[in-house]
CSV table of C-alpha atoms in Angstrom, one decimal:
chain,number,residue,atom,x,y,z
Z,1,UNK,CA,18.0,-17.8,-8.7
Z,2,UNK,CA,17.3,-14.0,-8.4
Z,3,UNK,CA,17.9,-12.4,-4.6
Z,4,UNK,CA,14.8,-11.2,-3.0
Z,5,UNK,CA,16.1,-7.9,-3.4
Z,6,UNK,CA,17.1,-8.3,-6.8
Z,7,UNK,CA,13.0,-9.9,-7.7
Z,8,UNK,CA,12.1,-6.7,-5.9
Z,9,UNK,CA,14.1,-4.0,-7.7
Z,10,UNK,CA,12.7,-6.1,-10.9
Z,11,UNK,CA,9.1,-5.8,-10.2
Z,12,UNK,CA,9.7,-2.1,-9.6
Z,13,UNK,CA,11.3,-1.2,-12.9
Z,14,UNK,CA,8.7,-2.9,-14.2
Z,15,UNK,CA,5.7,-1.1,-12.9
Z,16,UNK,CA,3.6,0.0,-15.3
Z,17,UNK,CA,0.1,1.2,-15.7
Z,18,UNK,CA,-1.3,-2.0,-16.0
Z,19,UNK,CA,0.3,-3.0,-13.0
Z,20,UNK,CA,-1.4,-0.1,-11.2
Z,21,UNK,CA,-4.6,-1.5,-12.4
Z,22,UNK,CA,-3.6,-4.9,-11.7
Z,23,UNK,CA,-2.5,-4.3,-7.9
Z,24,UNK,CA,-5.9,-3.9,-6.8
Z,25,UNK,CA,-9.3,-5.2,-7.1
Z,26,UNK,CA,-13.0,-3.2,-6.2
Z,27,UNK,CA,-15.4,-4.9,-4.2
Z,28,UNK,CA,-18.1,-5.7,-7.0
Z,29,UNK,CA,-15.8,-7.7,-8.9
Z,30,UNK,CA,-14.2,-9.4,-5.5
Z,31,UNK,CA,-18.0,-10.4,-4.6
Z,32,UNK,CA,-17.9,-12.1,-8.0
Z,33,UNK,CA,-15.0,-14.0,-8.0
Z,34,UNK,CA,-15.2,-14.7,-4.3
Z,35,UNK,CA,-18.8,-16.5,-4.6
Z,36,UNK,CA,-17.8,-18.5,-7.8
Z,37,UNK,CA,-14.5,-19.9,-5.8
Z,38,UNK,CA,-11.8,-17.9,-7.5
Z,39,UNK,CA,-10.6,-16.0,-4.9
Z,40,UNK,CA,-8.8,-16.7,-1.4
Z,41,UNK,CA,-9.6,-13.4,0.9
Z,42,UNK,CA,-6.7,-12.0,3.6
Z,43,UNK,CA,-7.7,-10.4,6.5
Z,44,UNK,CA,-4.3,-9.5,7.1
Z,45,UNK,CA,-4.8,-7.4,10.3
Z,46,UNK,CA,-3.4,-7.7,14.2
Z,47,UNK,CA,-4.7,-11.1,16.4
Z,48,UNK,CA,-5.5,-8.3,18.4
Z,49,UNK,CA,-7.6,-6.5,16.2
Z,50,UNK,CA,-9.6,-9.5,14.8
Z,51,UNK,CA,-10.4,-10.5,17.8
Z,52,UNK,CA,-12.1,-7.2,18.2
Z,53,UNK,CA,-13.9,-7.9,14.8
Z,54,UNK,CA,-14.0,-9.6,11.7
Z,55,UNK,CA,-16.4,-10.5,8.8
Z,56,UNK,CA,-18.1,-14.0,8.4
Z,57,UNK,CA,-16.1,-15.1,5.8
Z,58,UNK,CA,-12.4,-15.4,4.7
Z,59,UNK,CA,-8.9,-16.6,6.4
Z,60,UNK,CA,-6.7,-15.1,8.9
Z,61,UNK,CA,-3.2,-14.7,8.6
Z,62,UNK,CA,-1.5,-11.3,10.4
Z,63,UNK,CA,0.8,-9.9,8.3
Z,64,UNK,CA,3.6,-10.4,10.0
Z,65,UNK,CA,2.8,-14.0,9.8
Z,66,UNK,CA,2.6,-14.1,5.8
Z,67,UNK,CA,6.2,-15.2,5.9
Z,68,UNK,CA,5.7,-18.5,7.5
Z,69,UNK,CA,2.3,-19.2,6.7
Z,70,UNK,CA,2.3,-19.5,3.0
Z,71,UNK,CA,1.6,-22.7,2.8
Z,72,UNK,CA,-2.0,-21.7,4.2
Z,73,UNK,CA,-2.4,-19.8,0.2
Z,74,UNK,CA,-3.9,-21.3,-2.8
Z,75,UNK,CA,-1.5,-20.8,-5.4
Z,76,UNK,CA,-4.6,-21.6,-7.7
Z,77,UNK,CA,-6.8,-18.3,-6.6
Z,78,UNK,CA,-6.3,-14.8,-6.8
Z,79,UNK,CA,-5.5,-13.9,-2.9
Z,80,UNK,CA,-7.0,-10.3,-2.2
Z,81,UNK,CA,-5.4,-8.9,0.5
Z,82,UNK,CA,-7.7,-6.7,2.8
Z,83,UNK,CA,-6.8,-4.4,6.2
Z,84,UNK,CA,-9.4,-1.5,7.7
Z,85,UNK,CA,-8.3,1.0,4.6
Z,86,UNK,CA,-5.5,-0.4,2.0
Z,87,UNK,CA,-2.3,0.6,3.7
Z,88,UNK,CA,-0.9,-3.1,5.0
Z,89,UNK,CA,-3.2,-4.9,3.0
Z,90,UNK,CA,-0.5,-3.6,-0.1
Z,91,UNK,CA,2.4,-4.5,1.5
Z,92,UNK,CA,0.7,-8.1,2.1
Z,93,UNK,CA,-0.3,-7.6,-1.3
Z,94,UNK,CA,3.3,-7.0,-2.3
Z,95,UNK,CA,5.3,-9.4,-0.3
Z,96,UNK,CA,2.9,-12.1,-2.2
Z,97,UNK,CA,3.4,-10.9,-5.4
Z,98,UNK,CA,7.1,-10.6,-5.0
Z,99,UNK,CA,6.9,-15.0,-3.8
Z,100,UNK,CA,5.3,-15.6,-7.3
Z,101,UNK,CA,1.1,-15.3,-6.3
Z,102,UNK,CA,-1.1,-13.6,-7.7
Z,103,UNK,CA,-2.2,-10.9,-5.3
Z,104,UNK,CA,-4.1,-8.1,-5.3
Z,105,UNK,CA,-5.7,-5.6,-2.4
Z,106,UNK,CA,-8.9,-5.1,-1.6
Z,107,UNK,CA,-9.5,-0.8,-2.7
Z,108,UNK,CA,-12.5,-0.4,-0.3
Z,109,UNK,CA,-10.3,-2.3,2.7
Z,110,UNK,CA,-12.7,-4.2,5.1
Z,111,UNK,CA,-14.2,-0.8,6.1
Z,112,UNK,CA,-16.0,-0.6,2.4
Z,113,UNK,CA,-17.4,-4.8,3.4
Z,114,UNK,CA,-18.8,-3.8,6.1
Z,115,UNK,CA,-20.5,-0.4,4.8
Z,116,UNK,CA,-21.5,-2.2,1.1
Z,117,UNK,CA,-23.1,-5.1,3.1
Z,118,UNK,CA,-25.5,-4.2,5.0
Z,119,UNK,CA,-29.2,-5.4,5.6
Z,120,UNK,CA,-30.4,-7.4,2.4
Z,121,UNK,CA,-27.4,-6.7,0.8
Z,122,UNK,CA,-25.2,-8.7,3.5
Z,123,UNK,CA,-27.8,-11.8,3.6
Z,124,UNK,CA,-28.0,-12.0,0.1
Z,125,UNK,CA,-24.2,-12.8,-0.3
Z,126,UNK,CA,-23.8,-14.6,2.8
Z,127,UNK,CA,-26.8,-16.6,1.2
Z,128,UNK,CA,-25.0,-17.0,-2.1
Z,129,UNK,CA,-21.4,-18.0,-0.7
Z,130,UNK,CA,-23.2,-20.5,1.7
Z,131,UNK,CA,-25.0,-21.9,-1.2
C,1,UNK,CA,11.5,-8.5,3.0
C,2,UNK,CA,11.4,-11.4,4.7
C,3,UNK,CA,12.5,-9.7,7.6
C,4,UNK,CA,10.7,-6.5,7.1
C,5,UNK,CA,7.2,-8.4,6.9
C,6,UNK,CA,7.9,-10.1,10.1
C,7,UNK,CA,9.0,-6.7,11.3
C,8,UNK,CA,5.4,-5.1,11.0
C,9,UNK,CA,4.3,-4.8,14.6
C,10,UNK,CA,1.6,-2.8,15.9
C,11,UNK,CA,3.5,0.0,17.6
C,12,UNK,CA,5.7,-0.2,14.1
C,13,UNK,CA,2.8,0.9,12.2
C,14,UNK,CA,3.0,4.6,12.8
C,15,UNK,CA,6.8,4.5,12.1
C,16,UNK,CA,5.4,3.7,8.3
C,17,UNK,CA,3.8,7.2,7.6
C,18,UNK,CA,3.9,10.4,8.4
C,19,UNK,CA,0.5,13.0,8.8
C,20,UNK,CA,0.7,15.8,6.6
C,21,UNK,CA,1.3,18.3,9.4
C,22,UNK,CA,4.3,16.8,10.5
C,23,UNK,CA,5.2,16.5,7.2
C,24,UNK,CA,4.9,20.3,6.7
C,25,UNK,CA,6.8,20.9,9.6
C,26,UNK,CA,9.7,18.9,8.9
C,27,UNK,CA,9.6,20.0,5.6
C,28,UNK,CA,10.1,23.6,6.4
C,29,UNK,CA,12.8,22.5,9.1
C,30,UNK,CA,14.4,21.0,6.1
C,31,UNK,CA,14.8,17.7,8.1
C,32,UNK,CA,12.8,15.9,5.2
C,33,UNK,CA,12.6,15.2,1.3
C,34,UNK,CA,9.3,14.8,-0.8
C,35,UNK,CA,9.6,12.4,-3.8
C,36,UNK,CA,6.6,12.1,-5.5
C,37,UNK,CA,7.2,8.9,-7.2
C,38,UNK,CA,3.9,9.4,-9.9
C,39,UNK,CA,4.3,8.6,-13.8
C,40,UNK,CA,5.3,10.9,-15.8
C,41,UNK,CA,1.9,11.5,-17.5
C,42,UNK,CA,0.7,12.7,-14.5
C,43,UNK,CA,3.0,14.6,-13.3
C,44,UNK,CA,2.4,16.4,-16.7
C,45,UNK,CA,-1.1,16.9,-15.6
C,46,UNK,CA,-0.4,19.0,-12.7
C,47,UNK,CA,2.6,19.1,-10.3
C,48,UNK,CA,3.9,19.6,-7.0
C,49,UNK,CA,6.3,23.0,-7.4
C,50,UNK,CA,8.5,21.3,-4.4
C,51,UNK,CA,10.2,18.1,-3.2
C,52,UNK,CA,11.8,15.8,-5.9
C,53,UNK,CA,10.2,13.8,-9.2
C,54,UNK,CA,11.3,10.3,-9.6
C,55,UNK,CA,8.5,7.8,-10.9
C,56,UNK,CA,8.3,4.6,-9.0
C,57,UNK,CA,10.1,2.7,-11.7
C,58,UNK,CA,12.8,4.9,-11.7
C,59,UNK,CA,13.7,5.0,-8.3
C,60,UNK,CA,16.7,2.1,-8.6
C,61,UNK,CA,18.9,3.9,-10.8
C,62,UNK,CA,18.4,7.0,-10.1
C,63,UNK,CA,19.1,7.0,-6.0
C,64,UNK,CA,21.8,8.9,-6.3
C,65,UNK,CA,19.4,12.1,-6.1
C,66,UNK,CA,17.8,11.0,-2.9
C,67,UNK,CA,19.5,13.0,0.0
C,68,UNK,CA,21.3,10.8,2.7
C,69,UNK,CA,20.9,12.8,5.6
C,70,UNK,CA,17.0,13.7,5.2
C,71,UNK,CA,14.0,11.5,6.2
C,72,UNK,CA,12.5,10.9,2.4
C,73,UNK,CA,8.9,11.5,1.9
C,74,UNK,CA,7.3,9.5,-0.5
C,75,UNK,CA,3.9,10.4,-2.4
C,76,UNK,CA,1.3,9.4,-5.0
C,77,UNK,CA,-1.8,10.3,-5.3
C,78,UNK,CA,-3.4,8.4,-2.1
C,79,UNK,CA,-1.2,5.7,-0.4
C,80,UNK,CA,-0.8,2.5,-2.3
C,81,UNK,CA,1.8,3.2,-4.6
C,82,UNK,CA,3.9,5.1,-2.4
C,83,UNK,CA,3.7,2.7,0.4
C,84,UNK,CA,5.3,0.5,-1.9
C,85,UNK,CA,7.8,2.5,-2.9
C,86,UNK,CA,8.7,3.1,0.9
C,87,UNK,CA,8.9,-0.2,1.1
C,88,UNK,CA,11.5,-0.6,-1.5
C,89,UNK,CA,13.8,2.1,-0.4
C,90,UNK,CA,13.3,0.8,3.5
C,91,UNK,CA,15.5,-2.3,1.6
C,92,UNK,CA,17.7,0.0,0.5
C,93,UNK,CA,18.8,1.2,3.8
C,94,UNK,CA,17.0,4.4,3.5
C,95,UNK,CA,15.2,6.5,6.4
C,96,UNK,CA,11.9,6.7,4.9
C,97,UNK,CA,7.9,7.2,5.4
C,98,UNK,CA,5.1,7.3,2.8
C,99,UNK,CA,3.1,10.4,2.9
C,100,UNK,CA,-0.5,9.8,4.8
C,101,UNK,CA,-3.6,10.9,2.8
C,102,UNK,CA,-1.5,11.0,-0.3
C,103,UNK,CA,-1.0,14.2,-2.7
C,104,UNK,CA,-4.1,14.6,-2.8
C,105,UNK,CA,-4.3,15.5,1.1
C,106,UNK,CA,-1.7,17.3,1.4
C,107,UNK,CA,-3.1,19.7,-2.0
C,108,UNK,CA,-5.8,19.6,0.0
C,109,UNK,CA,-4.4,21.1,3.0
C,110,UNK,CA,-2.4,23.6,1.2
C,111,UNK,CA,-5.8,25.3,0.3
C,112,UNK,CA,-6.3,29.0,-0.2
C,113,UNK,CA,-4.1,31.0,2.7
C,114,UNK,CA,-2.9,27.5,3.7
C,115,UNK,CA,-0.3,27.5,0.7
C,116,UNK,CA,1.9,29.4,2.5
C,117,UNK,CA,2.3,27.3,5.5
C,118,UNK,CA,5.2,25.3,3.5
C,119,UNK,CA,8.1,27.0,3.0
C,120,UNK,CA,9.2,27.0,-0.9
Protein backbone atom coordinates (compact mmCIF):
# COMPACT_ATOMS: atom_id res chain seq x y z
CA UNK A 1 0.00 0.00 0.00
CA UNK A 2 1.12 3.57 -1.21
CA UNK A 3 1.58 6.35 1.92
CA UNK A 4 -0.87 9.15 1.76
CA UNK A 5 1.90 11.28 0.90
CA UNK A 6 3.25 9.06 -1.64
CA UNK A 7 -0.85 8.78 -3.41
CA UNK A 8 -0.47 12.58 -3.17
CA UNK A 9 2.92 13.22 -4.79
CA UNK A 10 1.30 10.62 -7.46
CA UNK A 11 -1.67 12.45 -8.31
CA UNK A 12 0.44 15.58 -8.66
CA UNK A 13 2.89 14.27 -11.23
CA UNK A 14 0.12 13.19 -12.84
CA UNK A 15 -1.94 16.37 -13.35
CA UNK A 16 -2.63 16.96 -16.64
CA UNK A 17 -5.07 19.00 -18.64
CA UNK A 18 -7.63 16.69 -18.46
CA UNK A 19 -7.47 16.60 -14.90
CA UNK A 20 -7.91 20.38 -14.88
CA UNK A 21 -11.03 19.81 -16.63
CA UNK A 22 -11.91 17.01 -14.65
CA UNK A 23 -11.48 18.77 -11.15
CA UNK A 24 -14.48 20.75 -11.50
CA UNK A 25 -17.87 20.72 -12.67
CA UNK A 26 -20.33 24.03 -13.86
CA UNK A 27 -23.62 24.33 -12.54
CA UNK A 28 -25.73 23.44 -15.75
CA UNK A 29 -24.21 20.15 -15.96
CA UNK A 30 -24.41 19.67 -11.81
CA UNK A 31 -28.33 20.55 -12.15
CA UNK A 32 -28.36 17.62 -14.54
CA UNK A 33 -26.74 15.09 -12.91
CA UNK A 34 -27.98 16.18 -9.52
CA UNK A 35 -31.83 15.79 -10.63
CA UNK A 36 -31.31 12.39 -12.43
CA UNK A 37 -29.51 10.94 -9.03
CA UNK A 38 -25.87 10.90 -10.09
CA UNK A 39 -24.58 13.19 -7.94
CA UNK A 40 -24.00 13.46 -3.97
CA UNK A 41 -23.65 17.51 -3.25
CA UNK A 42 -21.04 18.79 -0.25
CA UNK A 43 -21.70 21.75 1.44
CA UNK A 44 -18.55 21.61 2.97
CA UNK A 45 -18.63 24.92 4.94
CA UNK A 46 -18.36 25.84 8.95
CA UNK A 47 -21.53 24.48 11.41
CA UNK A 48 -21.28 27.95 12.03
CA UNK A 49 -21.78 29.19 8.80
CA UNK A 50 -24.61 26.81 7.76
CA UNK A 51 -26.42 27.60 10.37
CA UNK A 52 -26.36 31.11 9.09
CA UNK A 53 -27.59 29.64 5.66
CA UNK A 54 -27.82 26.87 3.40
CA UNK A 55 -29.72 25.79 0.18
CA UNK A 56 -32.79 23.24 0.29
CA UNK A 57 -31.07 20.51 -0.89
CA UNK A 58 -27.77 18.47 -0.39
CA UNK A 59 -25.65 17.02 2.75
CA UNK A 60 -23.60 18.64 5.34
CA UNK A 61 -20.32 17.58 6.25
CA UNK A 62 -17.59 20.55 7.47
CA UNK A 63 -14.50 20.00 6.02
CA UNK A 64 -12.69 19.35 8.70
CA UNK A 65 -15.06 16.54 9.39
CA UNK A 66 -14.51 14.83 5.81
CA UNK A 67 -11.96 12.69 7.56
CA UNK A 68 -14.22 10.78 9.82
CA UNK A 69 -17.30 11.05 7.99
CA UNK A 70 -16.70 9.24 4.79
CA UNK A 71 -18.75 6.69 5.45
CA UNK A 72 -21.66 9.43 4.91
CA UNK A 73 -20.29 9.34 0.76
CA UNK A 74 -21.71 7.33 -1.95
CA UNK A 75 -18.89 5.86 -3.52
CA UNK A 76 -21.41 5.20 -6.46
CA UNK A 77 -21.97 9.16 -7.31
CA UNK A 78 -19.89 11.83 -8.36
CA UNK A 79 -19.55 13.98 -4.89
CA UNK A 80 -19.34 17.83 -6.00
CA UNK A 81 -17.80 19.64 -3.42
CA UNK A 82 -19.25 23.28 -2.95
CA UNK A 83 -18.07 26.29 -0.29
CA UNK A 84 -19.26 30.30 -0.89
CA UNK A 85 -16.54 30.65 -3.93
CA UNK A 86 -14.21 27.31 -4.75
CA UNK A 87 -11.38 27.82 -2.32
CA UNK A 88 -12.11 24.82 0.48
CA UNK A 89 -14.61 23.23 -1.60
CA UNK A 90 -11.03 22.05 -3.69
CA UNK A 91 -9.25 20.93 -0.98
CA UNK A 92 -12.51 18.80 -0.01
CA UNK A 93 -12.49 18.10 -3.48
CA UNK A 94 -8.88 16.92 -3.16
CA UNK A 95 -8.69 15.14 0.04
CA UNK A 96 -11.66 12.86 -1.74
CA UNK A 97 -10.02 12.37 -4.70
CA UNK A 98 -6.77 11.43 -3.04
CA UNK A 99 -9.24 8.32 -0.76
CA UNK A 100 -10.18 6.91 -4.24
CA UNK A 101 -13.89 9.06 -5.01
CA UNK A 102 -14.65 10.56 -7.59
CA UNK A 103 -14.84 14.29 -6.70
CA UNK A 104 -15.13 17.29 -8.25
CA UNK A 105 -15.91 21.18 -7.03
CA UNK A 106 -18.66 23.04 -7.70
CA UNK A 107 -16.87 26.39 -10.27
CA UNK A 108 -19.71 28.78 -9.38
CA UNK A 109 -19.35 27.73 -5.29
CA UNK A 110 -22.84 28.11 -3.56
CA UNK A 111 -22.73 31.82 -4.28
CA UNK A 112 -23.40 31.02 -8.24
CA UNK A 113 -26.80 28.49 -6.63
CA UNK A 114 -28.09 30.93 -5.04
CA UNK A 115 -27.70 33.83 -7.92
CA UNK A 116 -28.60 31.04 -10.93
CA UNK A 117 -31.76 30.07 -8.91
CA UNK A 118 -33.77 32.50 -8.38
CA UNK A 119 -37.60 33.07 -8.94
CA UNK A 120 -39.02 30.43 -11.58
CA UNK A 121 -35.75 29.23 -12.08
CA UNK A 122 -35.33 27.96 -8.28
CA UNK A 123 -39.05 26.42 -8.19
CA UNK A 124 -38.59 24.73 -11.32
CA UNK A 125 -35.59 22.56 -9.99
CA UNK A 126 -36.82 22.31 -6.56
CA UNK A 127 -39.97 20.99 -8.45
CA UNK A 128 -37.94 18.58 -10.59
CA UNK A 129 -35.60 17.14 -7.72
CA UNK A 130 -38.81 16.72 -5.54
CA UNK A 131 -40.43 14.91 -8.34
CA UNK B 1 -3.59 15.13 4.95
CA UNK B 2 -5.45 13.47 7.31
CA UNK B 3 -4.26 15.81 9.74
CA UNK B 4 -4.26 18.84 7.66
CA UNK B 5 -8.09 18.47 6.76
CA UNK B 6 -8.96 18.13 10.28
CA UNK B 7 -6.63 21.11 10.74
CA UNK B 8 -8.93 23.51 8.67
CA UNK B 9 -10.41 25.79 11.33
CA UNK B 10 -12.07 28.91 10.88
CA UNK B 11 -9.52 31.31 12.25
CA UNK B 12 -7.00 28.87 10.05
CA UNK B 13 -8.56 30.01 6.93
CA UNK B 14 -6.78 33.29 6.43
CA UNK B 15 -3.46 31.48 7.28
CA UNK B 16 -4.23 29.65 3.65
CA UNK B 17 -3.85 32.80 1.32
CA UNK B 18 -2.40 35.84 1.15
CA UNK B 19 -4.12 39.28 -0.59
CA UNK B 20 -2.22 40.60 -3.24
CA UNK B 21 -1.12 43.67 -1.37
CA UNK B 22 0.57 41.86 1.14
CA UNK B 23 1.89 39.85 -1.28
CA UNK B 24 3.51 42.93 -2.93
CA UNK B 25 4.81 44.00 0.07
CA UNK B 26 6.46 41.03 1.16
CA UNK B 27 7.61 40.57 -2.07
CA UNK B 28 9.52 43.72 -2.33
CA UNK B 29 10.83 42.98 1.42
CA UNK B 30 12.04 39.94 -0.16
CA UNK B 31 10.45 37.91 2.78
CA UNK B 32 8.51 35.86 -0.05
CA UNK B 33 8.82 33.66 -3.26
CA UNK B 34 6.16 33.58 -6.22
CA UNK B 35 5.97 30.19 -8.00
CA UNK B 36 3.56 30.18 -10.56
CA UNK B 37 2.90 26.59 -10.88
CA UNK B 38 0.86 26.96 -14.65
CA UNK B 39 1.69 24.50 -17.58
CA UNK B 40 3.99 25.23 -19.72
CA UNK B 41 1.75 26.09 -22.68
CA UNK B 42 0.61 28.86 -20.80
CA UNK B 43 3.29 30.15 -19.49
CA UNK B 44 4.27 30.29 -23.27
CA UNK B 45 1.26 32.53 -23.75
CA UNK B 46 2.27 35.25 -21.54
CA UNK B 47 4.43 35.32 -18.39
CA UNK B 48 5.07 36.74 -15.12
CA UNK B 49 8.81 38.50 -15.67
CA UNK B 50 9.27 37.61 -11.71
CA UNK B 51 9.05 34.91 -9.03
CA UNK B 52 9.85 31.30 -10.10
CA UNK B 53 8.18 28.71 -12.98
CA UNK B 54 7.60 25.24 -11.81
CA UNK B 55 4.28 23.63 -13.34
CA UNK B 56 2.26 21.85 -10.74
CA UNK B 57 3.38 18.47 -11.84
CA UNK B 58 6.81 19.38 -11.52
CA UNK B 59 6.89 20.58 -8.17
CA UNK B 60 8.17 17.05 -6.43
CA UNK B 61 11.32 16.75 -8.15
CA UNK B 62 12.28 19.87 -8.63
CA UNK B 63 11.97 21.40 -4.74
CA UNK B 64 15.28 21.90 -4.62
CA UNK B 65 14.69 25.46 -6.33
CA UNK B 66 12.15 26.53 -3.73
CA UNK B 67 13.93 28.88 -1.20
CA UNK B 68 13.96 27.58 2.58
CA UNK B 69 13.90 30.66 4.34
CA UNK B 70 11.10 32.50 2.22
CA UNK B 71 7.29 32.25 2.65
CA UNK B 72 6.47 30.55 -1.05
CA UNK B 73 3.73 32.15 -3.03
CA UNK B 74 1.95 30.00 -5.08
CA UNK B 75 -0.15 31.11 -8.37
CA UNK B 76 -2.39 30.05 -11.29
CA UNK B 77 -4.52 31.72 -13.01
CA UNK B 78 -7.47 32.07 -10.22
CA UNK B 79 -7.14 29.87 -7.02
CA UNK B 80 -7.94 26.23 -7.57
CA UNK B 81 -4.91 24.88 -8.88
CA UNK B 82 -2.68 26.65 -6.76
CA UNK B 83 -4.59 25.97 -3.65
CA UNK B 84 -3.71 22.55 -4.38
CA UNK B 85 -0.44 22.99 -4.92
CA UNK B 86 -0.14 24.79 -1.43
CA UNK B 87 -1.59 22.10 -0.19
CA UNK B 88 0.99 19.70 -1.32
CA UNK B 89 3.99 21.63 -0.37
CA UNK B 90 2.23 22.41 3.24
CA UNK B 91 3.00 18.26 3.33
CA UNK B 92 6.21 18.94 2.53
CA UNK B 93 6.99 20.95 5.49
CA UNK B 94 7.03 24.10 3.57
CA UNK B 95 5.88 27.75 4.81
CA UNK B 96 3.49 28.42 2.21
CA UNK B 97 0.20 30.39 0.95
CA UNK B 98 -1.67 30.35 -2.38
CA UNK B 99 -1.96 33.70 -4.00
CA UNK B 100 -5.70 35.25 -3.44
CA UNK B 101 -7.46 36.43 -6.73
CA UNK B 102 -4.98 34.40 -8.68
CA UNK B 103 -2.57 35.81 -11.54
CA UNK B 104 -4.98 37.16 -12.95
CA UNK B 105 -5.51 39.75 -9.84
CA UNK B 106 -2.54 40.41 -9.22
CA UNK B 107 -1.96 41.39 -13.46
CA UNK B 108 -4.67 43.19 -12.68
CA UNK B 109 -3.41 45.27 -9.93
CA UNK B 110 -0.16 45.81 -11.57
CA UNK B 111 -2.07 48.02 -14.08
CA UNK B 112 -0.64 51.03 -15.84
CA UNK B 113 1.66 53.20 -13.13
CA UNK B 114 0.73 50.29 -10.71
CA UNK B 115 3.60 48.10 -12.37
CA UNK B 116 6.07 49.70 -10.51
CA UNK B 117 4.79 49.11 -7.15
CA UNK B 118 6.67 45.57 -7.16
CA UNK B 119 10.18 45.75 -7.10
CA UNK B 120 11.91 43.64 -10.07
Amino acid sequence: MPTKTEVFDEYLKTFDYQERKDMKIQLPEFFELYAKGEAQLIDIRFNEEYEAWHIGFGDHIPLNELPDRLSEIDKSKMIVTMCPHYDRAEIARLYLKLNGFNARYLTNGLLGVVEYLRGDKAKDYIDKIKG
Amino acid sequence: MQEFIKNVIPSEMKNMRIEIDEFIELYNEEKCELVDIRVPLETKVWQVNFGLKIPANELPERLNELPKDKLIVVACPKADRSNMARTWLATQGYEVKYLSGGLLGLMDSLKGGMAKKIKI
